[in-house]
Amino acid sequence: MTEMASIKKERVRKSILAAGSSSDLPMKMELIDTLQRTGVAYHFGKEIQDLLHGIHADDQGSSDDLRTTAARFYLLRTHGYHVSPDVFMKFRDDRGNFVSNDADSLLALYNASYLRTRGEEVLDDAIIFTNNRLQCMLEHLEPQLAEEVRCALKTPIFRRVKRVETRRYIPVYEKKATRDEDILELAKLDFNILQTIYCKELKTLRIWWKDLKSQTDLQFARDRIVEMHFWVLGVVYEPQHSYSRVILTKLNIFISLFDDFYDNYSSTEESNTFTAAMERWDEQAAEQLPAHLKALYINILNTTNDFEEELKRQKNKNAELVKELVIDVAKCYHAEVKWRDEHYVPTSVEEHLQISVGSSACMHIISLVFISMGNVTTKEVLEWALTYPKIVRCVCIIGRIGNDMVSHE
C-alpha cells in the first residue's frame, strides 16, 4: 500500500508542476482545493506554495466572476496572503445585495466570507446574504451540490476538522465526473495508511492508560483516551508527528485528570498538598501525598520528564517549558478550588475570567502543541504566549465559556 501510494504521489506531483505552467486560474485553484479536501496537500507543500504565489500575483483575480474571485480569496487568505475584501464590491448592486443566482458562486462566497476580520463589513453582509439565498435555493439544487450546501450551512469549510472532512469528502470527490483518478487513489491509500498509524498510536495509549489505572485510584477520572487523541488529530494529523500525538494525548489526559481531581474529587487539604507537590516537582514530594495520589504524581513527573528529555535529544530549544506549563495548569485549577472552599462568587464576568481563563488550559495546550512539533517557533514567542496576549486570551475565553455552558446544561 505504501509503495503504491508513493507511485501515485509522484504522478500527482507531475500534475501539479504541469498546472504551474498553465494560465488557467480556476483550474489551479480547483486543484489546490481538491488536494486540501482529499487530505493529501501535506505531501506537496512546496508545489502548492509555488502555485499560490502565482495565483497571488495574477491580476485576473480582480476581474473574474464571483466564483473565481471567492475561491481565490479563500485560498490565499487560508495560506496567509493579504487579500482585500474590496474585490467583492463590484458584485454588489445599489442596495448592497450580491448580484448572483449561481449556487456554486454563492457557496464559494459563503465559505470565503468566514475568513473575515473585524471591520470587513462586505464580508459580514456576504455571510447573511449567502446564508439566506442558499437556504432558499437548497431544495432546487442537484443532490450532490445540495449536500455540499447543507454541510457548509452547518459548518463552513474553514471550521471543519481536516481529517473528518477528508473522510467525508473522498466519496463525494469519487462521484465527480471531473475527478482526477491519481488524486482519488492517492487520497484513499493515504487515508488508510494514516488510519493504520493512528490505530497503533491508540493501542500504545490504551496500554499506557490501563497501566496508569492499575497503579492508581482513578475512580474520579473520565476515560478520555480516544477523545483526547481525536482532539490532537484535529491539530497535528501528519504521519511525521506520531510521537507528538502520543505525548500530547498523554499531557491532555493529565490536564483532564487535573480538571476532574480539583473540580469534583479533592478535599481542601488534598488540593493544597497536591499543588505544593507539583510546584516542588520532586519524587520525594510524593511522600507527603495520600496513597491514592502518589502513583499518579510519579507518573505525571516521569511522563513529562521523559518528554522533556526526548525533546532535548531532538535539539528542541523549548523543552524546559513543558514542565512549567504542566505545573501552571495545576496552579490554575487550584486557584478555583480556593474560591470553592471560601464559597466565593465572583461579582463580574471579568473577575471570573481572571482565574478561569487560565483553567481553560487553552494557552497551555496551544503552547504544548507548538513545542512538540520541534523548533517551529522561538522561546521568546512561547514566553509571550504565557502572558496571555489578546489573541490567546480570546481563545481561552471561548474555551472557558463553552466549557461552562456544557457543565451548566
Short mmCIF file of C-alpha atoms in Angstrom, two decimals:
data_model
loop_
_atom_site.label_atom_id
_atom_site.label_comp_id
_atom_site.label_asym_id
_atom_site.label_seq_id
_atom_site.Cartn_x
_atom_site.Cartn_y
_atom_site.Cartn_z
CA MET A 1 0.00 0.00 0.00
CA THR A 2 2.83 2.40 0.86
CA GLU A 3 4.66 1.60 -2.39
CA MET A 4 1.54 2.22 -4.48
CA ALA A 5 0.93 5.49 -2.61
CA SER A 6 4.46 6.63 -3.47
CA ILE A 7 3.84 5.95 -7.17
CA LYS A 8 0.55 7.85 -7.11
CA LYS A 9 2.18 10.70 -5.20
CA GLU A 10 4.77 11.23 -7.92
CA ARG A 11 2.09 11.20 -10.60
CA VAL A 12 0.12 13.83 -8.73
CA ARG A 13 3.27 15.88 -8.23
CA LYS A 14 3.83 15.93 -12.01
CA SER A 15 0.24 17.12 -12.50
CA ILE A 16 0.78 19.96 -10.03
CA LEU A 17 4.00 21.01 -11.73
CA ALA A 18 2.25 20.96 -15.11
CA ALA A 19 -0.53 23.14 -13.70
CA GLY A 20 2.08 25.70 -12.70
CA SER A 21 2.82 26.49 -16.34
CA SER A 22 -0.86 26.86 -17.22
CA SER A 23 -2.71 30.18 -17.43
CA ASP A 24 -5.97 28.54 -16.32
CA LEU A 25 -6.52 30.20 -12.94
CA PRO A 26 -9.75 28.36 -11.99
CA MET A 27 -8.09 25.02 -12.78
CA LYS A 28 -5.15 25.80 -10.50
CA MET A 29 -7.41 26.81 -7.64
CA GLU A 30 -9.63 23.76 -8.02
CA LEU A 31 -6.53 21.56 -7.96
CA ILE A 32 -5.31 23.08 -4.70
CA ASP A 33 -8.78 22.86 -3.17
CA THR A 34 -9.05 19.21 -4.17
CA LEU A 35 -5.65 18.35 -2.71
CA GLN A 36 -6.61 20.05 0.56
CA ARG A 37 -10.04 18.49 0.91
CA THR A 38 -8.90 14.97 -0.01
CA GLY A 39 -6.25 15.24 2.71
CA VAL A 40 -3.10 14.87 0.61
CA ALA A 41 -1.96 18.50 0.37
CA TYR A 42 0.68 17.99 3.08
CA HIS A 43 2.69 15.89 0.59
CA PHE A 44 3.02 18.83 -1.79
CA GLY A 45 3.74 21.85 0.39
CA LYS A 46 6.36 23.47 -1.84
CA GLU A 47 4.48 22.80 -5.07
CA ILE A 48 1.27 24.27 -3.65
CA GLN A 49 3.10 27.33 -2.33
CA ASP A 50 4.54 27.92 -5.81
CA LEU A 51 1.04 27.73 -7.29
CA LEU A 52 -0.33 30.10 -4.65
CA HIS A 53 2.46 32.58 -5.28
CA GLY A 54 1.47 32.65 -8.94
CA ILE A 55 -2.23 32.96 -8.10
CA HIS A 56 -1.50 35.87 -5.76
CA ALA A 57 0.49 37.65 -8.45
CA ASP A 58 -2.16 37.01 -11.11
CA ASP A 59 -4.16 40.19 -11.81
CA GLN A 60 -7.08 38.12 -13.12
CA GLY A 61 -8.25 37.90 -9.52
CA SER A 62 -9.55 41.48 -9.69
CA SER A 63 -11.71 40.98 -12.78
CA ASP A 64 -13.07 37.44 -12.63
CA ASP A 65 -16.55 36.15 -11.94
CA LEU A 66 -17.78 35.84 -8.36
CA ARG A 67 -17.00 32.13 -8.00
CA THR A 68 -13.38 32.54 -9.13
CA THR A 69 -12.87 35.67 -7.05
CA ALA A 70 -14.28 33.99 -3.94
CA ALA A 71 -12.20 30.85 -4.48
CA ARG A 72 -9.05 32.94 -4.94
CA PHE A 73 -9.83 34.99 -1.82
CA TYR A 74 -10.45 31.84 0.23
CA LEU A 75 -7.30 30.01 -0.82
CA LEU A 76 -4.99 32.98 -0.43
CA ARG A 77 -6.33 34.03 2.97
CA THR A 78 -6.21 30.44 4.19
CA HIS A 79 -2.49 30.41 3.41
CA GLY A 80 -1.73 33.79 4.98
CA TYR A 81 -1.71 36.07 1.93
CA HIS A 82 -3.18 39.55 2.22
CA VAL A 83 -6.27 39.96 0.05
CA SER A 84 -8.56 42.96 0.33
CA PRO A 85 -12.29 42.25 0.75
CA ASP A 86 -12.87 45.11 -1.68
CA VAL A 87 -12.55 42.57 -4.52
CA PHE A 88 -16.20 41.72 -3.81
CA MET A 89 -17.55 45.25 -4.06
CA LYS A 90 -18.15 45.08 -7.81
CA PHE A 91 -20.54 42.15 -7.32
CA ARG A 92 -22.99 44.23 -5.26
CA ASP A 93 -25.93 46.23 -6.55
CA ASP A 94 -27.07 49.66 -5.38
CA ARG A 95 -28.86 48.12 -2.40
CA GLY A 96 -25.80 46.20 -1.28
CA ASN A 97 -27.03 42.77 -2.36
CA PHE A 98 -24.75 40.43 -4.27
CA VAL A 99 -25.76 40.03 -7.89
CA SER A 100 -25.70 36.29 -8.40
CA ASN A 101 -28.15 33.42 -8.55
CA ASP A 102 -25.49 30.78 -9.15
CA ALA A 103 -25.38 28.37 -6.21
CA ASP A 104 -21.72 27.43 -6.75
CA SER A 105 -20.71 31.10 -6.70
CA LEU A 106 -22.77 31.83 -3.61
CA LEU A 107 -21.34 28.77 -1.85
CA ALA A 108 -17.79 29.90 -2.66
CA LEU A 109 -18.57 33.39 -1.35
CA TYR A 110 -20.17 31.95 1.79
CA ASN A 111 -17.08 29.91 2.65
CA ALA A 112 -14.72 32.76 1.78
CA SER A 113 -16.62 35.21 3.97
CA TYR A 114 -15.82 33.24 7.11
CA LEU A 115 -12.20 34.31 6.73
CA ARG A 116 -13.27 37.85 7.62
CA THR A 117 -11.60 40.05 10.18
CA ARG A 118 -13.16 42.77 12.31
CA GLY A 119 -14.48 45.73 10.35
CA GLU A 120 -14.81 43.95 6.99
CA GLU A 121 -18.47 44.81 6.53
CA VAL A 122 -18.69 43.48 2.98
CA LEU A 123 -17.90 40.01 4.33
CA ASP A 124 -20.31 40.40 7.25
CA ASP A 125 -23.02 41.23 4.73
CA ALA A 126 -21.94 38.38 2.47
CA ILE A 127 -22.46 35.79 5.21
CA ILE A 128 -26.01 36.97 5.86
CA PHE A 129 -26.89 37.28 2.17
CA THR A 130 -25.44 33.95 1.05
CA ASN A 131 -26.89 32.10 4.02
CA ASN A 132 -30.39 33.32 3.19
CA ARG A 133 -30.05 32.73 -0.55
CA LEU A 134 -28.60 29.24 -0.19
CA GLN A 135 -31.34 28.27 2.27
CA CYS A 136 -33.95 29.32 -0.29
CA MET A 137 -32.22 27.52 -3.17
CA LEU A 138 -31.50 24.30 -1.30
CA GLU A 139 -34.49 22.22 -2.35
CA HIS A 140 -33.97 23.09 -6.02
CA LEU A 141 -30.32 22.02 -6.26
CA GLU A 142 -28.83 18.84 -7.64
CA PRO A 143 -28.38 16.26 -4.84
CA GLN A 144 -24.57 16.44 -4.71
CA LEU A 145 -24.47 20.24 -4.63
CA ALA A 146 -27.35 20.32 -2.15
CA GLU A 147 -25.38 18.11 0.22
CA GLU A 148 -22.34 20.40 -0.03
CA VAL A 149 -24.55 23.40 0.73
CA ARG A 150 -26.11 21.68 3.75
CA CYS A 151 -22.68 20.82 5.14
CA ALA A 152 -21.47 24.39 4.61
CA LEU A 153 -24.51 25.95 6.27
CA LYS A 154 -23.93 23.69 9.26
CA THR A 155 -20.14 24.16 9.36
CA PRO A 156 -18.19 26.36 6.91
CA ILE A 157 -15.18 24.59 5.39
CA PHE A 158 -12.70 26.72 7.31
CA ARG A 159 -14.09 25.47 10.64
CA ARG A 160 -14.06 21.77 9.86
CA VAL A 161 -11.66 19.21 11.33
CA LYS A 162 -9.41 18.28 8.43
CA ARG A 163 -9.36 14.51 8.90
CA VAL A 164 -13.12 14.35 9.39
CA GLU A 165 -13.63 16.46 6.27
CA THR A 166 -11.25 14.20 4.34
CA ARG A 167 -13.27 11.12 5.31
CA ARG A 168 -16.46 12.85 4.23
CA TYR A 169 -15.12 14.38 1.02
CA ILE A 170 -13.31 11.44 -0.61
CA PRO A 171 -16.61 9.65 -1.50
CA VAL A 172 -18.01 12.99 -2.70
CA TYR A 173 -15.00 13.55 -4.95
CA GLU A 174 -15.26 9.99 -6.28
CA LYS A 175 -18.69 10.81 -7.73
CA LYS A 176 -17.43 13.83 -9.65
CA ALA A 177 -17.17 13.41 -13.41
CA THR A 178 -14.13 15.71 -13.41
CA ARG A 179 -12.23 13.74 -10.76
CA ASP A 180 -8.53 13.02 -11.16
CA GLU A 181 -8.05 9.28 -10.72
CA ASP A 182 -4.49 9.63 -9.42
CA ILE A 183 -5.56 12.10 -6.73
CA LEU A 184 -8.51 9.91 -5.80
CA GLU A 185 -6.39 6.77 -5.47
CA LEU A 186 -3.69 8.60 -3.53
CA ALA A 187 -6.32 10.03 -1.18
CA LYS A 188 -7.75 6.57 -0.44
CA LEU A 189 -4.34 4.98 0.08
CA ASP A 190 -3.06 7.84 2.18
CA PHE A 191 -6.17 7.87 4.34
CA ASN A 192 -5.81 4.16 5.13
CA ILE A 193 -2.07 4.49 5.79
CA LEU A 194 -2.71 7.27 8.29
CA GLN A 195 -5.56 5.34 9.89
CA THR A 196 -3.15 2.45 10.48
CA ILE A 197 -0.71 4.82 12.18
CA TYR A 198 -3.48 6.30 14.34
CA CYS A 199 -4.66 2.83 15.41
CA LYS A 200 -1.12 1.92 16.50
CA GLU A 201 -0.94 5.14 18.50
CA LEU A 202 -4.25 4.39 20.18
CA LYS A 203 -3.09 0.89 21.04
CA THR A 204 0.00 2.35 22.73
CA LEU A 205 -2.12 4.90 24.56
CA ARG A 206 -4.70 2.35 25.74
CA ILE A 207 -1.92 0.20 27.22
CA TRP A 208 -0.46 3.24 28.96
CA TRP A 209 -3.87 4.25 30.34
CA LYS A 210 -4.59 0.72 31.53
CA ASP A 211 -1.24 0.60 33.34
CA LEU A 212 -1.88 4.01 34.91
CA LYS A 213 -5.29 2.93 36.19
CA SER A 214 -3.84 -0.29 37.60
CA GLN A 215 -1.30 1.71 39.63
CA THR A 216 -3.56 4.49 40.84
CA ASP A 217 -7.06 5.06 42.12
CA LEU A 218 -8.65 6.96 39.24
CA GLN A 219 -12.29 6.38 40.08
CA PHE A 220 -12.82 10.14 39.87
CA ALA A 221 -11.45 10.36 36.32
CA ARG A 222 -13.19 10.13 32.96
CA ASP A 223 -11.83 7.68 30.39
CA ARG A 224 -10.98 10.10 27.59
CA ILE A 225 -8.08 8.46 25.74
CA VAL A 226 -9.87 8.17 22.38
CA GLU A 227 -11.44 11.61 22.76
CA MET A 228 -8.11 13.28 23.57
CA HIS A 229 -6.33 11.53 20.72
CA PHE A 230 -9.06 12.76 18.38
CA TRP A 231 -8.61 16.30 19.69
CA VAL A 232 -4.90 16.15 18.94
CA LEU A 233 -5.60 14.78 15.45
CA GLY A 234 -7.54 17.94 14.79
CA VAL A 235 -4.31 19.90 15.13
CA VAL A 236 -1.48 17.59 14.05
CA TYR A 237 -2.51 14.74 11.78
CA GLU A 238 0.54 14.28 9.54
CA PRO A 239 2.44 10.96 9.89
CA GLN A 240 5.72 12.60 10.92
CA HIS A 241 4.06 13.90 14.09
CA SER A 242 3.17 10.49 15.53
CA TYR A 243 5.32 10.93 18.64
CA SER A 244 3.85 14.39 19.20
CA ARG A 245 0.32 12.99 19.07
CA VAL A 246 1.07 10.28 21.62
CA ILE A 247 2.74 12.61 24.11
CA LEU A 248 0.20 15.40 23.59
CA THR A 249 -2.62 12.94 24.25
CA LYS A 250 -0.95 11.90 27.50
CA LEU A 251 -0.45 15.51 28.57
CA ASN A 252 -4.07 16.31 27.70
CA ILE A 253 -5.13 13.33 29.80
CA PHE A 254 -3.19 14.80 32.72
CA ILE A 255 -4.97 18.13 32.20
CA SER A 256 -8.29 16.27 32.18
CA LEU A 257 -7.28 14.46 35.38
CA PHE A 258 -6.44 17.80 36.99
CA ASP A 259 -9.88 19.06 35.97
CA ASP A 260 -11.65 16.04 37.47
CA PHE A 261 -9.48 15.96 40.58
CA TYR A 262 -9.69 19.63 41.52
CA ASP A 263 -13.31 20.18 40.43
CA ASN A 264 -15.05 17.08 41.72
CA TYR A 265 -12.86 14.99 43.96
CA SER A 266 -10.22 16.73 46.03
CA SER A 267 -10.65 17.97 49.55
CA THR A 268 -9.11 21.28 50.50
CA GLU A 269 -6.15 19.54 52.12
CA GLU A 270 -5.59 17.22 49.14
CA SER A 271 -5.76 20.13 46.74
CA ASN A 272 -3.20 22.12 48.74
CA THR A 273 -0.84 19.17 49.19
CA PHE A 274 -1.00 18.04 45.57
CA THR A 275 -0.41 21.55 44.23
CA ALA A 276 2.54 22.03 46.56
CA ALA A 277 4.00 18.75 45.30
CA MET A 278 3.54 19.84 41.70
CA GLU A 279 5.41 23.05 42.41
CA ARG A 280 8.28 21.12 44.04
CA TRP A 281 8.47 18.70 41.07
CA ASP A 282 10.42 16.11 43.01
CA GLU A 283 9.64 12.42 43.58
CA GLN A 284 10.33 12.90 47.29
CA ALA A 285 7.33 15.23 47.41
CA ALA A 286 5.16 12.17 46.79
CA GLU A 287 5.78 11.12 50.40
CA GLN A 288 3.54 13.99 51.51
CA LEU A 289 0.65 12.80 49.34
CA PRO A 290 -2.18 10.40 50.19
CA ALA A 291 -1.52 6.86 48.97
CA HIS A 292 -4.06 7.08 46.13
CA LEU A 293 -2.30 10.13 44.65
CA LYS A 294 1.34 9.03 44.91
CA ALA A 295 1.43 6.86 41.79
CA LEU A 296 -0.44 9.47 39.76
CA TYR A 297 2.01 12.17 40.82
CA ILE A 298 5.04 10.00 39.98
CA ASN A 299 3.54 9.12 36.59
CA ILE A 300 2.98 12.78 35.77
CA LEU A 301 6.58 13.57 36.67
CA ASN A 302 8.05 10.64 34.75
CA THR A 303 5.95 11.14 31.61
CA THR A 304 6.65 14.86 31.49
CA ASN A 305 10.37 14.42 32.21
CA ASP A 306 10.66 11.72 29.53
CA PHE A 307 9.03 14.06 27.02
CA GLU A 308 11.38 16.85 28.00
CA GLU A 309 14.44 14.61 27.61
CA GLU A 310 13.28 13.40 24.20
CA LEU A 311 12.80 16.99 23.06
CA LYS A 312 16.30 17.85 24.27
CA ARG A 313 17.71 14.93 22.25
CA GLN A 314 15.95 16.44 19.26
CA LYS A 315 17.69 19.77 19.97
CA ASN A 316 14.37 21.38 20.86
CA LYS A 317 15.11 24.77 22.39
CA ASN A 318 11.75 24.95 24.19
CA ALA A 319 11.91 21.62 26.02
CA GLU A 320 12.18 23.09 29.51
CA LEU A 321 8.89 24.97 29.13
CA VAL A 322 6.90 21.70 29.18
CA LYS A 323 7.30 21.21 32.92
CA GLU A 324 6.41 24.85 33.61
CA LEU A 325 3.20 24.53 31.61
CA VAL A 326 2.08 21.34 33.39
CA ILE A 327 2.74 22.91 36.79
CA ASP A 328 0.88 26.08 35.81
CA VAL A 329 -2.23 24.11 34.83
CA ALA A 330 -2.37 22.59 38.31
CA LYS A 331 -1.94 26.03 39.90
CA CYS A 332 -4.77 27.46 37.79
CA TYR A 333 -7.18 24.72 38.89
CA HIS A 334 -6.06 25.13 42.50
CA ALA A 335 -6.96 28.82 42.38
CA GLU A 336 -10.54 27.85 41.52
CA VAL A 337 -10.62 25.42 44.45
CA LYS A 338 -9.81 28.29 46.79
CA TRP A 339 -12.89 30.13 45.57
CA ARG A 340 -14.94 26.97 46.01
CA ASP A 341 -13.79 26.41 49.57
CA GLU A 342 -14.38 30.03 50.51
CA HIS A 343 -17.85 29.89 48.88
CA TYR A 344 -16.81 32.92 46.91
CA VAL A 345 -18.87 34.00 43.90
CA PRO A 346 -17.18 36.46 41.50
CA THR A 347 -19.02 39.76 41.25
CA SER A 348 -18.46 40.10 37.50
CA VAL A 349 -17.64 38.06 34.42
CA GLU A 350 -14.30 39.85 34.19
CA GLU A 351 -13.35 38.81 37.72
CA HIS A 352 -14.41 35.24 36.94
CA LEU A 353 -12.22 35.24 33.83
CA GLN A 354 -9.15 36.47 35.72
CA ILE A 355 -8.78 32.92 37.03
CA SER A 356 -10.93 30.79 34.76
CA VAL A 357 -9.13 31.90 31.59
CA GLY A 358 -6.11 30.03 32.94
CA SER A 359 -8.06 26.95 33.96
CA SER A 360 -9.44 26.62 30.43
CA ALA A 361 -5.91 25.28 29.74
CA CYS A 362 -6.19 26.52 26.15
CA MET A 363 -2.97 28.54 26.38
CA HIS A 364 -1.15 25.55 27.83
CA ILE A 365 -2.40 23.18 25.14
CA ILE A 366 -1.57 25.59 22.31
CA SER A 367 1.95 26.05 23.67
CA LEU A 368 2.50 22.30 24.15
CA VAL A 369 1.43 21.65 20.56
CA PHE A 370 3.98 24.12 19.21
CA ILE A 371 6.72 22.74 21.46
CA SER A 372 6.00 19.15 20.41
CA MET A 373 6.38 19.98 16.72
CA GLY A 374 10.02 20.97 17.06
CA ASN A 375 11.65 24.34 16.65
CA VAL A 376 8.77 25.83 14.68
CA THR A 377 8.75 28.83 16.99
CA THR A 378 11.09 30.60 19.38
CA LYS A 379 11.26 30.52 23.15
CA GLU A 380 10.53 34.26 23.16
CA VAL A 381 7.24 33.71 21.31
CA LEU A 382 6.19 30.95 23.71
CA GLU A 383 7.06 33.08 26.72
CA TRP A 384 4.98 35.85 25.13
CA ALA A 385 2.06 33.40 24.89
CA LEU A 386 2.41 32.71 28.62
CA THR A 387 1.50 36.35 29.28
CA TYR A 388 -1.98 35.77 27.75
CA PRO A 389 -1.81 38.32 24.93
CA LYS A 390 -5.16 39.29 23.46
CA ILE A 391 -5.32 36.59 20.77
CA VAL A 392 -4.52 33.82 23.28
CA ARG A 393 -6.83 35.29 25.92
CA CYS A 394 -9.73 35.33 23.43
CA VAL A 395 -9.19 31.66 22.61
CA CYS A 396 -9.16 30.88 26.33
CA ILE A 397 -12.37 32.83 26.93
CA ILE A 398 -14.15 30.94 24.17
CA GLY A 399 -12.93 27.65 25.61
CA ARG A 400 -13.83 28.60 29.16
CA ILE A 401 -17.33 29.87 28.45
CA GLY A 402 -18.05 26.92 26.16
CA ASN A 403 -16.97 24.56 28.92
CA ASP A 404 -19.10 26.38 31.48
CA MET A 405 -22.16 26.23 29.22
CA VAL A 406 -21.81 22.47 28.77
CA SER A 407 -21.29 21.99 32.51
CA HIS A 408 -24.39 24.06 33.28
CA GLU A 409 -26.53 22.15 30.80
#
